[in-house]
Amino acid sequence: MCRSLRCKSGFDRPGPSFRASCSGMNFHPHVSPQLKGKSDLTSLNPAKPWPRRPWQPLMRLTDVVNLDVEAMVSDAAAHGVDCLIVSAGGFTAWYPTQLSCQRRNPYMTGDFLGEVVAAAKRHGLQVYGRMDISKGYVEWYQQHPDWYAVDADGTPIRYWELHETCFTGPYFQEYNLQIIDELLTNYPLDGLFYNFYLLQSCHCERCQEVVQTAIGQRVPTGSRLDPTYERWRHQALADYTARIRNRIHHHRPEARLMVYHHLQKGWDPRLMADAVDIWTAQASSPLLRNPLDPQPAWLYWIGEEVQKGQVLKPGVPPMLWLSYSEMFASRRVLQPADRLVTHIAQGAAYGASVCPSLNGVPGRQEDPRPLQAVAAKQHELERLAPFLEKTTVPTRVALVYSPDSFWFGPDQGEPGGRKHGHLPEFRGLYAALIDSRYPFDVLIGGTLNAPTLQRYAVVILPALHCLTDADALALDRWVRDGGCLMATADTGVANADGHPRTRPAAPVFAPLPGEAQSATGGYLRIADPALRAALGGSSLIALESAFLPLSIQGAHTDLCLLGPFRNNAPEFTFWEGGTVGPPGLVHQHFGQGHSIRLPWYIGGLYNTAAIPEYPVLLGWLLEQVTGPSPIMTNAPPSVQVVLREQHRPSGTRWLVHLINNTAAAERPLLSTVVLPPVTVRVRCPARRVYLAVADHEARATRDGEWISVRTGSLFQHELLVLE
Ligand SMILES: [Zn+2]
């Protein structure tokens, strides 16, 4: 890492601290000097802050040769890093282990882990030991076949050139605990982090016996996920995770456990969040993804994972993993700096701890290009830390993510799966909410209850195929008490395990949608003049994929289906008379509240093709229910606006992050296009505005309940602090 804070684009990064530059004004970060730049959130030990600006060197075996550990650690500390996550144990040991279940790094002559811990303690950094028990060396297989997982044919399961370990075998059940004992007895670690952590589906005789005893069936071999087996797998992994967490706490009560799998394969996030100390998720965006598990590109992935993590484990900043690598499998060439920095800014804006993961160590990179800019951003986040802690979203809108629908609906647990699944619908609506500038929370399906729901005026269910009975009843009651439920596509057609429902789960979900029909070549015809006006005078919205007709009487309806027209030769793209199909918008009253149903894939289509009318329609519907969004801007849609609120004893503070994703069209973000100044209006009683990244106060004007401010030129990220 380089100590210069000048980035390659020639923009001077902020120099003097906010505290210094604002002396005499009313901006006070409200942190003690000891805590400056550190989180004041705590868990078991009230004195120990959560890691907020971690860094993970993904060590190569040879990196330990002649490595200046002190220089590596002091350079990280100089750039605001507060926690190192370094290789410790598992199939390779990075310390002089006495256990034969680990292979000492053959290039190591001393004690790499011990040296890192000693240097980190001198610099006030936390250290988490990185573990990997998911795999083992192929050479060990002849002697220890019982350590490894096998497929239905009995062949060991490989990942890269290693064999995956079996969850019921001795590596997980005995040796991992011995490694924990050895590590935490000998090193004052602040926690352990398990890489590639999963219960691999294994067909060995031992696993067959365990599964047969637990659920009365063998390990399934079909391509569809089996709910009975998956639920067993979820619970078994969560129970095991709690067991290793307890073992860690037994040695060091203040140490913490984090676990990671890039797909969270076999995880129930609701159970796993309870079993760990810190919730973690992947938000890597290499230009080419992991070739073994390809996943779709997704601009707002980081925000999505942070919002999920904040509701799964409230009060603990989620940890997000961000790979430096440009192509996942060609780790040594790094992503462009602008891309990495905007992703880090997105995570920080939502309140996450973003952990950049670098293959190897900084001084030994063939491609050092983005290191300086990322280090400068980490350093800047240390300065901005008081504005990033304990923030919430000022909103009465919630979007529900349903793990059950993702596993047992059309997605079948595949993130790159079908267009008609829950995840693409969720992500499309997530993006449409951002693009319509409505702040929102994320809720987790299977956990909905009255105290949670009563915080919201609108709850959106995106193709929530697998609706639990308890969620359905809680939502029904909440609607009758005044809530507005917005449900799209095939919401509610199945129970939690994916079995089709023959009757609605609750009256508010009646009627069940009819059989899906193709909508390709069709339109939705707008009757409401106000919606036509919102869409600039258009009376049609284009439609594709599937439409699920609702057979309904006595409701207010609009957006009736025209077509679809099969003969798309231009001569035949006309229609005569008033014949229209079923409605694409159904509005019904229930008690004090109401439901809005959109029985088509508005989110999936927006996720696929960014159809511009869809966020306008969504924003128009939300405005009918909740009034205008509390934030407006003339910035283009490529600028992501994140509005947060911070409640302090001295009053509320509003924070507006502007993340500039403007880049060449139809291509991934490689280089940020600098924008001219933009205007932001926020509905709040604040009287002054500080541009925290640029590090100066901005002139603000008040217009009734709105405050208006103009930024300077917008590079990667700006943070408006309103007090
Ligand atoms: Zn097994």
XYZ file of C-alpha atoms and ligand atoms in Angstrom, residues 148-150 166-169 200 202-208, ligand 1:
16
model
C -13.807 -36.893 2.595
C -17.213 -36.330 1.018
C -18.314 -38.471 -1.925
C -17.325 -34.805 4.936
C -19.394 -33.024 7.580
C -20.057 -36.181 9.618
C -16.407 -37.286 9.399
C -21.474 -30.671 1.665
C -22.293 -36.391 0.960
C -23.361 -39.940 0.092
C -20.875 -41.891 2.238
C -22.317 -44.701 4.364
C -21.802 -42.701 7.562
C -23.788 -39.733 6.201
C -26.499 -42.079 4.879
Zn -20.116 -38.238 4.398
